[in-house]
JSON list of C-alpha atoms in Angstrom, two decimals:
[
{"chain": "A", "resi": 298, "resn": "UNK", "atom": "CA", "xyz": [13.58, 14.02, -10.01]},
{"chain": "A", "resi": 299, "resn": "UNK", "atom": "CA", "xyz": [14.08, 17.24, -8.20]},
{"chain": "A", "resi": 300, "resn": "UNK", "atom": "CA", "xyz": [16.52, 18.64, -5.30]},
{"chain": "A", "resi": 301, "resn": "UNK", "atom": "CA", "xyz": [15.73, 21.44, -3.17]},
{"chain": "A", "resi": 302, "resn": "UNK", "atom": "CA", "xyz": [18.52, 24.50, -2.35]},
{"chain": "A", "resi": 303, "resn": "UNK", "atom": "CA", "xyz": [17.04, 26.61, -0.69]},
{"chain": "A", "resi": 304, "resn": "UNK", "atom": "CA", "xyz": [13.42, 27.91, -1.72]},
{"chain": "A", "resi": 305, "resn": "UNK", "atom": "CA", "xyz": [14.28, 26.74, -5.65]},
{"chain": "A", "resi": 306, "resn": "UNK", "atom": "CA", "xyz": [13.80, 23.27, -6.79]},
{"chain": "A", "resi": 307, "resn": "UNK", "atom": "CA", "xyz": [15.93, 21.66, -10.14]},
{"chain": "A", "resi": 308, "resn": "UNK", "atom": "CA", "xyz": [15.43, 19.33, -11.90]},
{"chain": "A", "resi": 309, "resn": "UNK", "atom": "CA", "xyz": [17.84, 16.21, -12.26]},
{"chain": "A", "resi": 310, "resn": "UNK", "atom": "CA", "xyz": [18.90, 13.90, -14.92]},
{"chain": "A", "resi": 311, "resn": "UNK", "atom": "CA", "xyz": [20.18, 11.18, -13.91]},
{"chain": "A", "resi": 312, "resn": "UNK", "atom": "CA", "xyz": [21.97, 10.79, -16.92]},
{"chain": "A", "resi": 313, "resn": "UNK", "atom": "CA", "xyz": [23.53, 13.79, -17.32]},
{"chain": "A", "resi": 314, "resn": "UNK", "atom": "CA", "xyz": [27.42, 14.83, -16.45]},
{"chain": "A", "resi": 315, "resn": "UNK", "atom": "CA", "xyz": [28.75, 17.86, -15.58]},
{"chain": "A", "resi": 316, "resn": "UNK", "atom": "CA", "xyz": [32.38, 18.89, -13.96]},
{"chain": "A", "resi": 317, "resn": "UNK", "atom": "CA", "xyz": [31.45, 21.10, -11.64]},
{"chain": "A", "resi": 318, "resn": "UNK", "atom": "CA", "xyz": [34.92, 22.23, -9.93]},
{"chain": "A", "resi": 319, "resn": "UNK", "atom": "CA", "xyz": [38.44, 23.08, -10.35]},
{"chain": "A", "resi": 320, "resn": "UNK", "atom": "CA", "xyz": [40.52, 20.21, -8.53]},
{"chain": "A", "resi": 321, "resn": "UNK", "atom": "CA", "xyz": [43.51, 22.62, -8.28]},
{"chain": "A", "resi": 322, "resn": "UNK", "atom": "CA", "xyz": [41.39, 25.36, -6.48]},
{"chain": "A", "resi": 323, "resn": "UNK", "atom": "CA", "xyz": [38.87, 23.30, -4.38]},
{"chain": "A", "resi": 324, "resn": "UNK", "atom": "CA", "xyz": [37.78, 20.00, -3.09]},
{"chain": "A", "resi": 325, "resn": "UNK", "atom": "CA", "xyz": [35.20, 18.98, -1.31]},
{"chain": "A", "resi": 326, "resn": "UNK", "atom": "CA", "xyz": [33.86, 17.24, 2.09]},
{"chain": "A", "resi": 327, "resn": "UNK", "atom": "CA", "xyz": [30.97, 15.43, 2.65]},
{"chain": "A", "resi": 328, "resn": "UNK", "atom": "CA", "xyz": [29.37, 16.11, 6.08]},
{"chain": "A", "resi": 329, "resn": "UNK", "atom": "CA", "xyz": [27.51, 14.17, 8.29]},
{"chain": "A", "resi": 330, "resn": "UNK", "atom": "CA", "xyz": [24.92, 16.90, 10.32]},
{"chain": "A", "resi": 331, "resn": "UNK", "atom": "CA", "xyz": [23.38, 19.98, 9.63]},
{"chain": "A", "resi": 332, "resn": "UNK", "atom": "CA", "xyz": [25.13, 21.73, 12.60]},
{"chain": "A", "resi": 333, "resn": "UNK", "atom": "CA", "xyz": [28.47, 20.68, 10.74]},
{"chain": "A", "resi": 334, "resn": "UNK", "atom": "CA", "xyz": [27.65, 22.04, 7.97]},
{"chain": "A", "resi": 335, "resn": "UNK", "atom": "CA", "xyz": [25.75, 25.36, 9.13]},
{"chain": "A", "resi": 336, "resn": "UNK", "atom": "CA", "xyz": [29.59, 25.99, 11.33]},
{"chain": "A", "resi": 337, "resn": "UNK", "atom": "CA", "xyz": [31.46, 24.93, 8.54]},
{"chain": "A", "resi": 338, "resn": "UNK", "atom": "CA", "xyz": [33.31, 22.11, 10.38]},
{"chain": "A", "resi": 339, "resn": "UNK", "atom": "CA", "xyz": [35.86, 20.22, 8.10]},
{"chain": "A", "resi": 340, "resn": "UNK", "atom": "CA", "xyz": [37.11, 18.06, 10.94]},
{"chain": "A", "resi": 341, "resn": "UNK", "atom": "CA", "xyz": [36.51, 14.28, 10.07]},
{"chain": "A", "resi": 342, "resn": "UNK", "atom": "CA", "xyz": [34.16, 14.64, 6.97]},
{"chain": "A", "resi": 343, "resn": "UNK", "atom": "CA", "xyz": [32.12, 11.52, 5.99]},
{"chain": "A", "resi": 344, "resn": "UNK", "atom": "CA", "xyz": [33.65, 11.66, 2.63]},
{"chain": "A", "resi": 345, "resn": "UNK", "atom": "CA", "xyz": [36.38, 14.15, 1.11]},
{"chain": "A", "resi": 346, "resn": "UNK", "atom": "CA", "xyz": [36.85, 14.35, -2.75]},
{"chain": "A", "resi": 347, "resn": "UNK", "atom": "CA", "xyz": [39.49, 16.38, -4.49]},
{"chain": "A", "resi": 348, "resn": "UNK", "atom": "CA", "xyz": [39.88, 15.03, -8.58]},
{"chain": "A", "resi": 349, "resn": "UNK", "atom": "CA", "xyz": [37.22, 17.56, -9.73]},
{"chain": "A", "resi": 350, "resn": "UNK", "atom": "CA", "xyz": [35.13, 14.96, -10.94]},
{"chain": "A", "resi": 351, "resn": "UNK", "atom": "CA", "xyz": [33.83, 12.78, -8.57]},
{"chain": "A", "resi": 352, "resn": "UNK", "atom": "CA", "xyz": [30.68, 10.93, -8.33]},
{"chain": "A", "resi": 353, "resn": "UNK", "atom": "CA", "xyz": [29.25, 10.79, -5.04]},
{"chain": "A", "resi": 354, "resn": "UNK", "atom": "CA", "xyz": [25.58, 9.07, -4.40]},
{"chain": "A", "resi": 355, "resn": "UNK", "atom": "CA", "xyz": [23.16, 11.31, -2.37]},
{"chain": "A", "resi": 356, "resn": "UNK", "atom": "CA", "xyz": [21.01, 9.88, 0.25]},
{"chain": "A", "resi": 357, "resn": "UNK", "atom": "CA", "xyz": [16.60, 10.78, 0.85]},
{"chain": "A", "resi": 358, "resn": "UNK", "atom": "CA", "xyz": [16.97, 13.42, 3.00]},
{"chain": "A", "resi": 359, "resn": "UNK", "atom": "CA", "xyz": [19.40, 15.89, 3.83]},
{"chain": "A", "resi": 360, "resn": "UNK", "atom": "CA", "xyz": [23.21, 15.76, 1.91]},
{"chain": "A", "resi": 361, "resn": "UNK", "atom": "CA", "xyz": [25.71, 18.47, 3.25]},
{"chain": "A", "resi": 362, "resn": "UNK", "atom": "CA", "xyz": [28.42, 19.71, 1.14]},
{"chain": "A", "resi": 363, "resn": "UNK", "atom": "CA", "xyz": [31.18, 22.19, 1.65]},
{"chain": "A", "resi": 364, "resn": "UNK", "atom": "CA", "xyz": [34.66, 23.11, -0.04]},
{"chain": "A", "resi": 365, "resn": "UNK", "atom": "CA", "xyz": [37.33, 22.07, 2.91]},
{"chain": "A", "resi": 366, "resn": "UNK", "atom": "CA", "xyz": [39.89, 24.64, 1.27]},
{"chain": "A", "resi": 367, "resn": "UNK", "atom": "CA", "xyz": [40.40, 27.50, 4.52]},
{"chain": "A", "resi": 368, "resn": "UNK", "atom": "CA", "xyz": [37.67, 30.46, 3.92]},
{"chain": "A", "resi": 369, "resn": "UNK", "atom": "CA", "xyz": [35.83, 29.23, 1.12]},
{"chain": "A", "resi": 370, "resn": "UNK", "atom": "CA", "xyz": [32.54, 27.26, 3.03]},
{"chain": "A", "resi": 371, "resn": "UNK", "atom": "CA", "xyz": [32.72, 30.28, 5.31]},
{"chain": "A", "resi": 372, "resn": "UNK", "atom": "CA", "xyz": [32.06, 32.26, 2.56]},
{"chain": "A", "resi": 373, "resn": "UNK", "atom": "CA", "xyz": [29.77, 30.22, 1.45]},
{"chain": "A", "resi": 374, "resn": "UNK", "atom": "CA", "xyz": [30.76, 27.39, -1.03]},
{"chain": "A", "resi": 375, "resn": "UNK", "atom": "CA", "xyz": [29.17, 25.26, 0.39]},
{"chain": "A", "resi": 376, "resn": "UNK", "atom": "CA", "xyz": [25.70, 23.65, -0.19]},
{"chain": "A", "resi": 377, "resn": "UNK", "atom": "CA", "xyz": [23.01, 21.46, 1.84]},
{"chain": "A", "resi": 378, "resn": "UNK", "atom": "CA", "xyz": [21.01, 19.10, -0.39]},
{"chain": "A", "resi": 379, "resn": "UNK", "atom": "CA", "xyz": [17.74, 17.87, 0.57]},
{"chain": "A", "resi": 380, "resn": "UNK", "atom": "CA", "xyz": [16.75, 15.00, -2.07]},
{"chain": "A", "resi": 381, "resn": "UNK", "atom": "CA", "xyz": [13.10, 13.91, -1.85]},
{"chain": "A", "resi": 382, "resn": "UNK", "atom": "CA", "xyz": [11.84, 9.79, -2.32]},
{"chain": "A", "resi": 383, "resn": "UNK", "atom": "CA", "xyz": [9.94, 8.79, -4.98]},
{"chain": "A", "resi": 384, "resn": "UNK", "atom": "CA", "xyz": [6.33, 8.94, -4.02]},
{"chain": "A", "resi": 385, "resn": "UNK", "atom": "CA", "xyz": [3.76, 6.17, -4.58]},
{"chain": "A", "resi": 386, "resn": "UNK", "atom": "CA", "xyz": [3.18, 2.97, -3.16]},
{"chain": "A", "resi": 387, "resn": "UNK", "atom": "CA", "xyz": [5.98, 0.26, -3.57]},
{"chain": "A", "resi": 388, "resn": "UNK", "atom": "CA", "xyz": [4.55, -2.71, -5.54]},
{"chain": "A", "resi": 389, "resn": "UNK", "atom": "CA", "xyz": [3.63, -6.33, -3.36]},
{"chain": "A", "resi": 390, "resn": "UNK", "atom": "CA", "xyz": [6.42, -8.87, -3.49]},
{"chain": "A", "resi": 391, "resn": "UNK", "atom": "CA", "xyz": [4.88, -11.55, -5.28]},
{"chain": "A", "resi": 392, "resn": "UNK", "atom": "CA", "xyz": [2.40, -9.50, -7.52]},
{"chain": "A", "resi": 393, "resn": "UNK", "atom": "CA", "xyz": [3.61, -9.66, -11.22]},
{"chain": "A", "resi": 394, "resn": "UNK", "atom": "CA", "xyz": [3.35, -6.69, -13.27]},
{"chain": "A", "resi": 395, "resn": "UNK", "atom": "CA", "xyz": [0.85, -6.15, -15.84]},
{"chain": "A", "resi": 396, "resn": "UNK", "atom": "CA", "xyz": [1.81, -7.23, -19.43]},
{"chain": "A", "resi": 397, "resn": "UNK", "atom": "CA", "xyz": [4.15, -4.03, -20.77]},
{"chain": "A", "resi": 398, "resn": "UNK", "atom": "CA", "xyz": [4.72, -2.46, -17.73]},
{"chain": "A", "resi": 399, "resn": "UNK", "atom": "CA", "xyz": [8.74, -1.61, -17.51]},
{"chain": "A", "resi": 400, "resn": "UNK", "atom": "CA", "xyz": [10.09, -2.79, -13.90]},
{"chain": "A", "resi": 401, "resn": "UNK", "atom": "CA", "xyz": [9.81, -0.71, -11.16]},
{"chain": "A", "resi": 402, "resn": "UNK", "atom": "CA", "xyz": [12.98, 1.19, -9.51]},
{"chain": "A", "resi": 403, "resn": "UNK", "atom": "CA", "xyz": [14.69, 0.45, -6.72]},
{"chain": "A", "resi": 404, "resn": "UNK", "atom": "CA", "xyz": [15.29, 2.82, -4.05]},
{"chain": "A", "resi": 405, "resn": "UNK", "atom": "CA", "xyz": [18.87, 3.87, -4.76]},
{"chain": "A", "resi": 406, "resn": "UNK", "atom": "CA", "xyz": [17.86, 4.81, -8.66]},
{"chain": "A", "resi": 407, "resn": "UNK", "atom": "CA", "xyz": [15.03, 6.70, -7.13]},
{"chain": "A", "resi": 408, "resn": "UNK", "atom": "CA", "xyz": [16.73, 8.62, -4.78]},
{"chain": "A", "resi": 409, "resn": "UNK", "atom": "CA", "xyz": [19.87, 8.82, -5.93]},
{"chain": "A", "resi": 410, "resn": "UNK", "atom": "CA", "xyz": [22.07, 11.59, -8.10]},
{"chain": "A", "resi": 411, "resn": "UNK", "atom": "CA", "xyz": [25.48, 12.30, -8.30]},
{"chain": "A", "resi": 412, "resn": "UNK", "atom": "CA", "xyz": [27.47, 15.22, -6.61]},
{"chain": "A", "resi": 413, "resn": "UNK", "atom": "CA", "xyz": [28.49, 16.65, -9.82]},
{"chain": "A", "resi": 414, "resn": "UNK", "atom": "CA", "xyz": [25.18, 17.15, -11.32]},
{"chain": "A", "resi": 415, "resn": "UNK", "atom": "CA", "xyz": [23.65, 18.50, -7.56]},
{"chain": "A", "resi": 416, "resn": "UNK", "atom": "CA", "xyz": [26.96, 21.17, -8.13]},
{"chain": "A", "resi": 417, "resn": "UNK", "atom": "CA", "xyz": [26.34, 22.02, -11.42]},
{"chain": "A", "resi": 418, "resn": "UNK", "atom": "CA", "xyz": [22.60, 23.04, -10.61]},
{"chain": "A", "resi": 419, "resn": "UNK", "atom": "CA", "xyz": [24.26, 25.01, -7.64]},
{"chain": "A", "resi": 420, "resn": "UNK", "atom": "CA", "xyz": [27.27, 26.75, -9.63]},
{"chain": "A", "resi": 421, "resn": "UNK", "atom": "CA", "xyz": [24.50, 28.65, -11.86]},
{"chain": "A", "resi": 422, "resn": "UNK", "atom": "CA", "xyz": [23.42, 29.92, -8.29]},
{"chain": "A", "resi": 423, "resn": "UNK", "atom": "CA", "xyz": [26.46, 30.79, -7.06]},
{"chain": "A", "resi": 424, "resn": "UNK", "atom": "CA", "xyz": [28.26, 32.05, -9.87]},
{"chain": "A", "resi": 425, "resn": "UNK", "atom": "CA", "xyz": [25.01, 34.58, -9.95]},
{"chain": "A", "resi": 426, "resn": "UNK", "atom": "CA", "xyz": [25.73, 35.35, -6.60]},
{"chain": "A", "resi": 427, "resn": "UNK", "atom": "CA", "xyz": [29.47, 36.03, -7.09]},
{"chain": "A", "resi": 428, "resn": "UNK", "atom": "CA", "xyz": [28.44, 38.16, -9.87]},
{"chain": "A", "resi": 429, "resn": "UNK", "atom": "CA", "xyz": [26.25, 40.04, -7.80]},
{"chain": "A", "resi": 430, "resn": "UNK", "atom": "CA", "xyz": [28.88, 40.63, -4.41]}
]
């Protein structure tokens, strides 16, 4: 699986774990809209999280993060997600499965990653960028 920031795609492991952010310096807000997140609007997030290790499911399509802490997603922690399905054509209900063929996925384990792998991809970004301003 892969996630798109910007024009760079990484690749996921759904097993893998990673803590990804300081809990006493940062938290952060799950947004519903793009137009939230491009204004950096903390007011009534989807989701908030704050323990600096929290698993959060991402949805197909686009996932909006920012750090709700004053000034930091306006200058710019913060990160849009766009996760892509898994392509191919879903198996017939009814049709068994040839003989050794492991059971096909369901749509959350196909589309699905946690927050704190998605940041952990993005830190290396951003901590380049840091370096860098």
């Amino acid at each position: 699986m892969f996630i798109l920031l910007g024009l760079r795609m990484f690749p996921i492991s759904l097993s893998q774990e990673m803590y990804w952010y300081s809990a006493a310096a940062h938290n952060v807000l799950t947004l519903a809209t793009k137009a939230n997140y491009d204004n950096c609007v903390k007011t009534s997030p989807l989701n908030t999280t704050s323990t600096g290790n929290d698993a959060l499911v991402v949805k197909a399509g686009g996932n909006y993060f920012i750090c709700g802490i004053p000034t930091h997603c306006e200058s710019g922690q913060k990160v849009a997600v766009n996760v892509s399905a898994a392509t191919g054509t879903p198996e017939t209900p009814g049709t068994p499965a040839a003989p050794g063929t492991p059971a096909p996925q369901g749509p959350s384990s196909a589309t699905s990653l946690t927050v704190r792998q998605t940041f952990a991809a993005v830190s290396v970004a951003l901590s380049a960028s840091l370096i860098i301003w």
